[in-house]
Short mmCIF file of C-alpha atoms and ligand atoms in Angstrom, two decimals:
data_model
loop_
_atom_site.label_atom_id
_atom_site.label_comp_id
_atom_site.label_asym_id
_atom_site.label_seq_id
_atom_site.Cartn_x
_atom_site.Cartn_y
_atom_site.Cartn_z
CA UNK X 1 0.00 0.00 0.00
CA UNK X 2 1.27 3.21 -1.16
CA UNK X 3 2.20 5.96 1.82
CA UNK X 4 4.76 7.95 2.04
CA UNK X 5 5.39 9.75 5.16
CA UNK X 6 7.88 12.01 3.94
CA UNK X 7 5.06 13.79 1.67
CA UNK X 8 3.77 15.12 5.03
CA UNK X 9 5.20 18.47 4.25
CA UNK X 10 3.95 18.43 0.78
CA UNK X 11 0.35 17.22 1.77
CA UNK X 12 1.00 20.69 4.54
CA UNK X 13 1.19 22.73 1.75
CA UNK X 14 -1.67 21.65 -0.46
CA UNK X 15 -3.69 22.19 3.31
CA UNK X 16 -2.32 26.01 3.33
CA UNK X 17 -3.17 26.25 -0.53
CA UNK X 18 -7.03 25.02 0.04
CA UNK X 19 -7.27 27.26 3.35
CA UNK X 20 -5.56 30.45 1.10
CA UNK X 21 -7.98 29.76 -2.11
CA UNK X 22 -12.00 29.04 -0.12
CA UNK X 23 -14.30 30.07 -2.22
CA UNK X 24 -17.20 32.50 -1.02
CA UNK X 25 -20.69 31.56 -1.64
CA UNK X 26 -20.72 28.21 -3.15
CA UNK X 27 -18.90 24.93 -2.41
CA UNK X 28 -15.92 23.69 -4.39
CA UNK X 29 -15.58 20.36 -6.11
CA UNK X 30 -12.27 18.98 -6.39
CA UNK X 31 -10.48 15.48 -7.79
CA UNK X 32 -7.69 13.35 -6.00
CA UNK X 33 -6.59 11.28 -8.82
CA UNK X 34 -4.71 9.22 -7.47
CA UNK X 35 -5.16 8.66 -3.67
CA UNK X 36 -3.65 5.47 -2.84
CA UNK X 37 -4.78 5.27 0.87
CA UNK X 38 -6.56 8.95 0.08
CA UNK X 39 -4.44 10.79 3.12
CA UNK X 40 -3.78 13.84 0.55
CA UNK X 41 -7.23 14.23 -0.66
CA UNK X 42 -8.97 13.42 2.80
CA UNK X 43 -6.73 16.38 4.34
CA UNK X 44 -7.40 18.76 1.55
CA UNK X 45 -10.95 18.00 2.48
CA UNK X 46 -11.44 17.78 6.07
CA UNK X 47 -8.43 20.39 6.63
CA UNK X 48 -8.57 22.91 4.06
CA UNK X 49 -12.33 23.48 3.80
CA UNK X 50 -14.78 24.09 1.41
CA UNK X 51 -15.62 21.46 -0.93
CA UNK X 52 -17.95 19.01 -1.89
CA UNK X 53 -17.48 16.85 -3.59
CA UNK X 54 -13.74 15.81 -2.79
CA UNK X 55 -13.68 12.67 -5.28
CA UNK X 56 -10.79 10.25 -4.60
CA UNK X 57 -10.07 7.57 -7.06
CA UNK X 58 -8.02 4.70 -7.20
CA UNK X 59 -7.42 1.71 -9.65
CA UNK X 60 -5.62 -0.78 -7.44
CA UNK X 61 -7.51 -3.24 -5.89
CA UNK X 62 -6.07 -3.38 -2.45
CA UNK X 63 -5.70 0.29 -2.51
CA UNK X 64 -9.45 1.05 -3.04
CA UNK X 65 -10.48 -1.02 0.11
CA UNK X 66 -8.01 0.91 2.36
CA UNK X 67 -9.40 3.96 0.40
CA UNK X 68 -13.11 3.18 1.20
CA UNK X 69 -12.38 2.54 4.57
CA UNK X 70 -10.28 5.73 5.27
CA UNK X 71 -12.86 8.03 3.09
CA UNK X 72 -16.09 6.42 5.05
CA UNK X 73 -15.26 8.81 7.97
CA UNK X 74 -15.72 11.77 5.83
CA UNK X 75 -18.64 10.93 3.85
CA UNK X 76 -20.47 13.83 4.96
CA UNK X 77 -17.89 16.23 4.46
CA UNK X 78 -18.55 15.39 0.82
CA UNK X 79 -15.67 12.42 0.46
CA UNK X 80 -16.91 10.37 -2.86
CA UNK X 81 -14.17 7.08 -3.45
CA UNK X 82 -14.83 5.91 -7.03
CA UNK X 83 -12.22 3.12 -8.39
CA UNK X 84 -11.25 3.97 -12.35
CA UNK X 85 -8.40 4.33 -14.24
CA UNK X 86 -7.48 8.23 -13.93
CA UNK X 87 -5.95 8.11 -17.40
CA UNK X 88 -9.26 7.96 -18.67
CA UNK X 89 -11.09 11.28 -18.89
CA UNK X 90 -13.64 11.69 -16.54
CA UNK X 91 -17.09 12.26 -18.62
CA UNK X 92 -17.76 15.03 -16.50
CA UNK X 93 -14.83 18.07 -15.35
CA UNK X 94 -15.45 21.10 -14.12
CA UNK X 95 -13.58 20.65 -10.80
CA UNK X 96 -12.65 23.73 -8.83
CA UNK X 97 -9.45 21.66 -7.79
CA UNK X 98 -7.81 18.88 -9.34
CA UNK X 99 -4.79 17.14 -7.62
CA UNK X 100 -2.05 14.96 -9.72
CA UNK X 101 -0.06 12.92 -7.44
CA UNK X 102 1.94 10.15 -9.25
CA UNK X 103 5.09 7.98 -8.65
CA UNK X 104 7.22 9.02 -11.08
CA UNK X 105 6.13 11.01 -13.80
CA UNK X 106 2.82 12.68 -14.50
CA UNK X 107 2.65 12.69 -18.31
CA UNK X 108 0.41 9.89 -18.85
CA UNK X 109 -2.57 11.67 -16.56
CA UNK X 110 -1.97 15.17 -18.13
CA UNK X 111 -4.68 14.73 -20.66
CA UNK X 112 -7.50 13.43 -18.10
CA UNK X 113 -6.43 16.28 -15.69
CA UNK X 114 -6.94 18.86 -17.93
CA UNK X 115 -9.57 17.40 -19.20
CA UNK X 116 -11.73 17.66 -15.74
CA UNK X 117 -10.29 21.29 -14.37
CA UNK X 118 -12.54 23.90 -15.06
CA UNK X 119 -11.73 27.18 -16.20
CA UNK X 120 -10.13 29.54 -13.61
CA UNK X 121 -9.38 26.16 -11.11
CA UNK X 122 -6.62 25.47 -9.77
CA UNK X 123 -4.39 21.83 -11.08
CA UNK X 124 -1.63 20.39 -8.62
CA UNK X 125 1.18 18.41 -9.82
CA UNK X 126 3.86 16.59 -8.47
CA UNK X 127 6.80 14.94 -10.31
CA UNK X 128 8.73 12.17 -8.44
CA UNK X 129 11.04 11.35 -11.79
CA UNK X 130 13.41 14.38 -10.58
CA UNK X 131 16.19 12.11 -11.76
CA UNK X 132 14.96 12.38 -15.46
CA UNK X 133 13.86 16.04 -15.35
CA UNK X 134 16.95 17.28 -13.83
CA UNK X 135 19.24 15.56 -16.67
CA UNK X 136 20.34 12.40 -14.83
CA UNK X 137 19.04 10.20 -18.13
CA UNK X 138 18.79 13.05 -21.14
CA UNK X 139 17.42 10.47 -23.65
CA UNK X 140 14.18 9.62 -21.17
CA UNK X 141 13.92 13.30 -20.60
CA UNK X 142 13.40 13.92 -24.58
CA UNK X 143 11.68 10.79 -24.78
CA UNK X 144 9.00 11.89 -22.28
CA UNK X 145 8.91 15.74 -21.89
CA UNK X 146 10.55 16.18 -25.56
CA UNK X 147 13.16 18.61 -23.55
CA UNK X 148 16.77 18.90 -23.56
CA UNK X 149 17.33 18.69 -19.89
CA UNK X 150 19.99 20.87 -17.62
CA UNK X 151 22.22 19.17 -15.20
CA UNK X 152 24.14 19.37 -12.42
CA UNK X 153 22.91 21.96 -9.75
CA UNK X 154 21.31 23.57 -11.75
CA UNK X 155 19.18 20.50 -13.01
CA UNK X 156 16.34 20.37 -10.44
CA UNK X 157 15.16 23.96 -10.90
CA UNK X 158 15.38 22.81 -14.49
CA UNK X 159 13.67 20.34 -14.40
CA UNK X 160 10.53 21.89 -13.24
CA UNK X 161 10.54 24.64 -16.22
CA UNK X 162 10.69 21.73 -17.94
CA UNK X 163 7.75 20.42 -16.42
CA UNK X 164 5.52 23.75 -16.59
CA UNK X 165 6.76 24.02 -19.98
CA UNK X 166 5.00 20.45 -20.49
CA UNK X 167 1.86 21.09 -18.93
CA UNK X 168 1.87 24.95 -20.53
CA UNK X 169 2.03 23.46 -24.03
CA UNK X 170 -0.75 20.36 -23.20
CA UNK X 171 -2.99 23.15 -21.67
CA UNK X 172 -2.75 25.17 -25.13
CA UNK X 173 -4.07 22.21 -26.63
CA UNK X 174 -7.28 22.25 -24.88
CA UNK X 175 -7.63 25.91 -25.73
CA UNK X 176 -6.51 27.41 -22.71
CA UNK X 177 -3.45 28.64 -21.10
CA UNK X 178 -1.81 28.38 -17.73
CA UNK X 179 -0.58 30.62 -14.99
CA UNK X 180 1.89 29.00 -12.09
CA UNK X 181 1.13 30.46 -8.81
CA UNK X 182 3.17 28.06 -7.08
CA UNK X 183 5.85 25.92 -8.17
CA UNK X 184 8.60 24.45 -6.12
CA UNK X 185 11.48 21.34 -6.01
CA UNK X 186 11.45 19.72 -2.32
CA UNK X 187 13.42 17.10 -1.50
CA UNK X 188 13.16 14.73 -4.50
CA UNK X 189 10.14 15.73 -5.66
CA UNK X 190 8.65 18.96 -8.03
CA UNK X 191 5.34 19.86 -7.28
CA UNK X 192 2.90 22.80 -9.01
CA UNK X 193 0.00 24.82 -8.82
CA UNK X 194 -1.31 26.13 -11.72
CA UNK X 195 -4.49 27.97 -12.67
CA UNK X 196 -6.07 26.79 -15.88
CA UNK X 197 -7.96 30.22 -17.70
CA UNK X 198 -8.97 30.80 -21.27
CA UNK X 199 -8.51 35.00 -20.10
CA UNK X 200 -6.30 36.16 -22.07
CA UNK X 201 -5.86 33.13 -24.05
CA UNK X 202 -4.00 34.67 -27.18
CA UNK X 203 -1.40 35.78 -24.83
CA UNK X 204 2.11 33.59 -25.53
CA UNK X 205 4.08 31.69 -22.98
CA UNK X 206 7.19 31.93 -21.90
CA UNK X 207 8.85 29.37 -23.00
CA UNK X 208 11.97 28.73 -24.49
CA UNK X 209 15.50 27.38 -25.00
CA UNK X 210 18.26 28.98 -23.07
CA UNK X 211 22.10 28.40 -24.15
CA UNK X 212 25.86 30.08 -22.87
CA UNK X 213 26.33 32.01 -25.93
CA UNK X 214 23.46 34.44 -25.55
CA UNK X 215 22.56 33.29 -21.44
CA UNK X 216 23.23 36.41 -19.25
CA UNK X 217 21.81 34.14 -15.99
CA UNK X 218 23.74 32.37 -13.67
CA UNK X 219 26.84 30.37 -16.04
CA UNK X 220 25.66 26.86 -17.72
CA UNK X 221 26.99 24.06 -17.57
CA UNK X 222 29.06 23.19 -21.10
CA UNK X 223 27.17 22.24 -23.94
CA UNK X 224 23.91 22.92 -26.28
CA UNK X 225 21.13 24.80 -25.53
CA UNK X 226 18.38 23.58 -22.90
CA UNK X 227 15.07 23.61 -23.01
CA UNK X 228 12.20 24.07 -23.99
CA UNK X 229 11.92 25.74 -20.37
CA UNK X 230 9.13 28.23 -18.77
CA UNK X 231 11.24 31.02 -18.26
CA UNK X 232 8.57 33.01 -16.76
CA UNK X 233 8.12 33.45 -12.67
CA UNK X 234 7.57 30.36 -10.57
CA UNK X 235 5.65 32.23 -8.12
CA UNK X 236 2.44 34.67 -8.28
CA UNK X 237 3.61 37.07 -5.37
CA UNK X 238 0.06 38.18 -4.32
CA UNK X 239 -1.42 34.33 -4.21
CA UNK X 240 1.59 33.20 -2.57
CA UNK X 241 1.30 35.87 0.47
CA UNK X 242 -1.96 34.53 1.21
CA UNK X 243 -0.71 31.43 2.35
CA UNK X 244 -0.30 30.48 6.08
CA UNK X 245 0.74 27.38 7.78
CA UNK X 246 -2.32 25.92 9.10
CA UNK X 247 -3.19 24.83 12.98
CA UNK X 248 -2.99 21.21 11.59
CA UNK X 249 0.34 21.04 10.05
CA UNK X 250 2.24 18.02 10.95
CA UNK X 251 5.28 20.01 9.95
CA UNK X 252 4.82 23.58 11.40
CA UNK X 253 8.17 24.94 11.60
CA UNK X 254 9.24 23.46 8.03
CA UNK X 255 6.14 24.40 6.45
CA UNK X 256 6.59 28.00 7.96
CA UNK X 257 10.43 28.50 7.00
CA UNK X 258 8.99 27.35 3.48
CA UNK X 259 6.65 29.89 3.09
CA UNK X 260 8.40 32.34 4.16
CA UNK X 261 11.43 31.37 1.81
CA UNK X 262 8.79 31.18 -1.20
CA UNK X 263 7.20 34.67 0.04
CA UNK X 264 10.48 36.74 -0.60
CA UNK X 265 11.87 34.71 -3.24
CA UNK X 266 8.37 35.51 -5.43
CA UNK X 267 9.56 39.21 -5.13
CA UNK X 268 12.51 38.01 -7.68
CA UNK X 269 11.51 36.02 -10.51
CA UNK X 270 14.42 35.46 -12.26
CA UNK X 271 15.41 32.06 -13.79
CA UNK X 272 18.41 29.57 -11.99
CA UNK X 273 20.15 30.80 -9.25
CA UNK X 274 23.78 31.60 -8.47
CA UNK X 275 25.62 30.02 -5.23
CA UNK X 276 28.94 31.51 -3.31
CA UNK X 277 30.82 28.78 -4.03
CA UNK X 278 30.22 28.35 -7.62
CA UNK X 279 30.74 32.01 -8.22
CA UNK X 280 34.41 31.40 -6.48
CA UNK X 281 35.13 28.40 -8.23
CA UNK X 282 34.19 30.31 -11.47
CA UNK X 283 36.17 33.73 -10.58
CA UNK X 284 39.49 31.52 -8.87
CA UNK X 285 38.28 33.09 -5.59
CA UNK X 286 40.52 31.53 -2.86
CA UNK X 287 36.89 31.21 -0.55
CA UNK X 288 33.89 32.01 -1.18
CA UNK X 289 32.08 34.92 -0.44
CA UNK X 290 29.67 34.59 2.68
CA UNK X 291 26.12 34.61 1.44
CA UNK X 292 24.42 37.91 3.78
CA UNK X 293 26.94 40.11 3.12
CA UNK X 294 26.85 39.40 -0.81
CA UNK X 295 23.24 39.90 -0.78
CA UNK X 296 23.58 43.15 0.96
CA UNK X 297 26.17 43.82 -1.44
CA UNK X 298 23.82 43.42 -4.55
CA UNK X 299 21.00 45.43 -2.84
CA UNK X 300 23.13 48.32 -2.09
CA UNK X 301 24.04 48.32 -5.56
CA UNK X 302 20.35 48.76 -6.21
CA UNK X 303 19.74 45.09 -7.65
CA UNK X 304 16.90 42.87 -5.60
CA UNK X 305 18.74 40.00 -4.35
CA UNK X 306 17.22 36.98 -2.09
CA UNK X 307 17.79 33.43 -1.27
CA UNK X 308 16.09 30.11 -3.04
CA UNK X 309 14.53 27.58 -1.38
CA UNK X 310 16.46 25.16 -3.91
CA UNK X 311 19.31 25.26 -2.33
CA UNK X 312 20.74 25.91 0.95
CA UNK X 313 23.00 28.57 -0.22
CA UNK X 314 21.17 29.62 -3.74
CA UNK X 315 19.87 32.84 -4.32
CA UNK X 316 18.15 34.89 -7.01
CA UNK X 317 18.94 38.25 -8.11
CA UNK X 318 17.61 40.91 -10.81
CA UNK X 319 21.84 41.76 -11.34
CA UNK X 320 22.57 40.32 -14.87
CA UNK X 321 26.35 37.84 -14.40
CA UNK X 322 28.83 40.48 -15.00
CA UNK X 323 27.51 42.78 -11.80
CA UNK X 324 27.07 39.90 -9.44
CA UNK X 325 30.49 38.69 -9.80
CA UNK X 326 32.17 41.97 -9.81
CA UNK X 327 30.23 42.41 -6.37
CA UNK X 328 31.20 38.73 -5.44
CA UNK X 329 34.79 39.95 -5.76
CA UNK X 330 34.38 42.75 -3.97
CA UNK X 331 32.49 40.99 -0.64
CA UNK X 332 35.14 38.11 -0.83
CA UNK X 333 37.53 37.61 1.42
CA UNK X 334 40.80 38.32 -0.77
C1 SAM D 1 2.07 8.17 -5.41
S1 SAM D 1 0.61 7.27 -5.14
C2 SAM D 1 -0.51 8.49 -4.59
C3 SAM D 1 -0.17 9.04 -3.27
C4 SAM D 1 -1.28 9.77 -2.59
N1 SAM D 1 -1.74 10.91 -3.34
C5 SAM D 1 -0.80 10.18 -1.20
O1 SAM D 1 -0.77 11.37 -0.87
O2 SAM D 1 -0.44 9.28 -0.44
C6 SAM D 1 0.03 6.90 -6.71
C7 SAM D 1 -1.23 6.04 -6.70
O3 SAM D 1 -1.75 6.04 -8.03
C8 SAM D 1 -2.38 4.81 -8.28
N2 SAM D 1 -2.50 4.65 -9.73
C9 SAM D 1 -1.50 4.40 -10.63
N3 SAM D 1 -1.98 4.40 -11.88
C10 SAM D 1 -3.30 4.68 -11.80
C11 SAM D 1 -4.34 4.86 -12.75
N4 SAM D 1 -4.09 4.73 -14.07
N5 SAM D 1 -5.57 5.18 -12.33
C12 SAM D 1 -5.83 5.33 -11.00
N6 SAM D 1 -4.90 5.15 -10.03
C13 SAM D 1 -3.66 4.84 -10.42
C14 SAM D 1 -1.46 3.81 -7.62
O4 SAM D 1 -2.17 2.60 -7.31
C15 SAM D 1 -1.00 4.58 -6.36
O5 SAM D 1 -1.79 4.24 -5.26
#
């Protein structure tokens, strides 16, 4: 039976993302499509609020039972267990809130999920084939998200432009377009939330391939171009500062250093991230520079710098290469 207690920080989030998006005046109806023993959907439910139906569906037989037994409780908070194969679309969509949840990749439920969110609600999606996305095995990576991926440090944030470039291009196929509010890497997982709208449908994404000779981001490794990637933000500031850990986390102090991480970081969206030590390594600095007083550094010289939940010592800036390692220099020990 599938669980997987170190998701309890992810399931945390998609509690704070329910409580931060209640609708006013009607109830919501939202999709688990893939529940295993239902403890995502059954929290969004009971925890974050607000809908009815929650529908959680399974296709393994030993699964559903557990699933029937853990949804029974919650019946009459509007839990509905229905056993199908969830890369079948459902007949009938329109759901407020649909939540993707797969081991390993979720390319082969893309279609159906689409398929069911309404227009203006909100899709979640997590990838557990980080390996793939973030360039460990290049040839699956074409083979399944028909990108070029990037590796090394660098790979993981990759590999979720990657991903929203996916789902960005398989949402334009069903006439609409998508906007990320929230999209993250944790631990060895991505995971998204995007809202699917046919406003401003004609407007075009951005997406696209980015390579060293015309790259003025953080330095690539060697070799082609990448991509296709979403180069635009990762983060919608505004829908992001409405969330707030709630009173049921089972990871309150994580989940709170994470929002607050994802908070500032939305105030820069620019793509990859530089570290200290990679900027020494690149410039032949004998150490690196320490991380606060570089940041400083870069705000004083009126650039917005702050750090990335990526990485323990990533951050973004709006300084283009040249400024951020003339500043590196000058913050560095010598
Ligand atoms: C990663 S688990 C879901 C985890 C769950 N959301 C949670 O929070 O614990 C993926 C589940 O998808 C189910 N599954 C795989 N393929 C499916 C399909 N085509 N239709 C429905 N369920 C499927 C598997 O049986 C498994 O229980």
């Amino acid at each position: 039976m599938f669980y997987n207690p170190a998701m309890e920080l992810d399931r945390d989030v998609a509690v704070a993302v329910a409580r931060a998006s209640l609708p006013t005046g009607r109830a919501r109806r939202g999709w688990d499509m893939l529940s295993a023993t239902g403890i995502r959907g059954l929290r969004v439910l009971h925890e974050g609020g607000g809908f009815h139906p929650m529908v959680l569906s399974e296709r393994d037989g030993q699964a559903i039972d557990v699933l029937r037994e853990n949804a029974a409780r919650y019946r009459e908070e509007g839990a509905a267990v229905v056993r199908l194969d969830a890369q079948r679309p459902v007949s009938r969509g329109g759901f407020d809130y649909v939540d993707l949840d797969p081991f390993g990749s979720p390319v082969p439920f893309i279609e159906s999920a689409l398929a069911a969110v309404a227009d203006d609600g909100l899709l979640a999606v997590t990838a557990t084939d980080l390996p793939v996305l973030a360039g460990a095995n290049r040839a699956a990576c074409e083979r399944r998200y028909g990108a070029r991926p990037l590796r090394g440090r660098l790979g993981p944030e990759g590999g979720l432009r990657i991903l929203l470039a996916y789902l960005a291009g398989a949402t334009r196929r069903t006439g609409r377009r998508l906007v990320p509010r929230l999209a993250y890497v944790l631990g060895h997982h991505l995971r998204c939330y995007v809202t699917v709208t046919r406003h401003d449908a004609a407007t075009p994404d951005p997406v696209g391939w980015i390579g060293d000779s015309t790259w003025e981001g953080p330095r690539l490794p060697p070799g082609p171009a990448v991509g296709p990637l979403w180069v635009g933000p990762l983060f919608d500031p505004d829908w992001v500062a409405r969330l707030a850990p709630p009173s049921t986390a089972a990871r309150p102090r994580e989940l709170t250093h994470l929002l607050e991480r994802w908070k500032a970081e939305a105030t820069v969206p620019s793509v990859l991230f530089y570290e200290p030590n990679e900027i020494a390594g690149n410039l032949g600095l004998r150490s690196p520079p320490a991380l606060a007083p570089l940041l400083q550094a870069l705000e004083a010289a009126g650039y917005a710098a702050v750090r990335s939940h990526v990485r323990p010592s990533a951050f973004r800036t709006s300084a283009p290469r040249p400024v951020v390692e003339s500043v590196a220099r000058s913050v560095a020990v010598p």
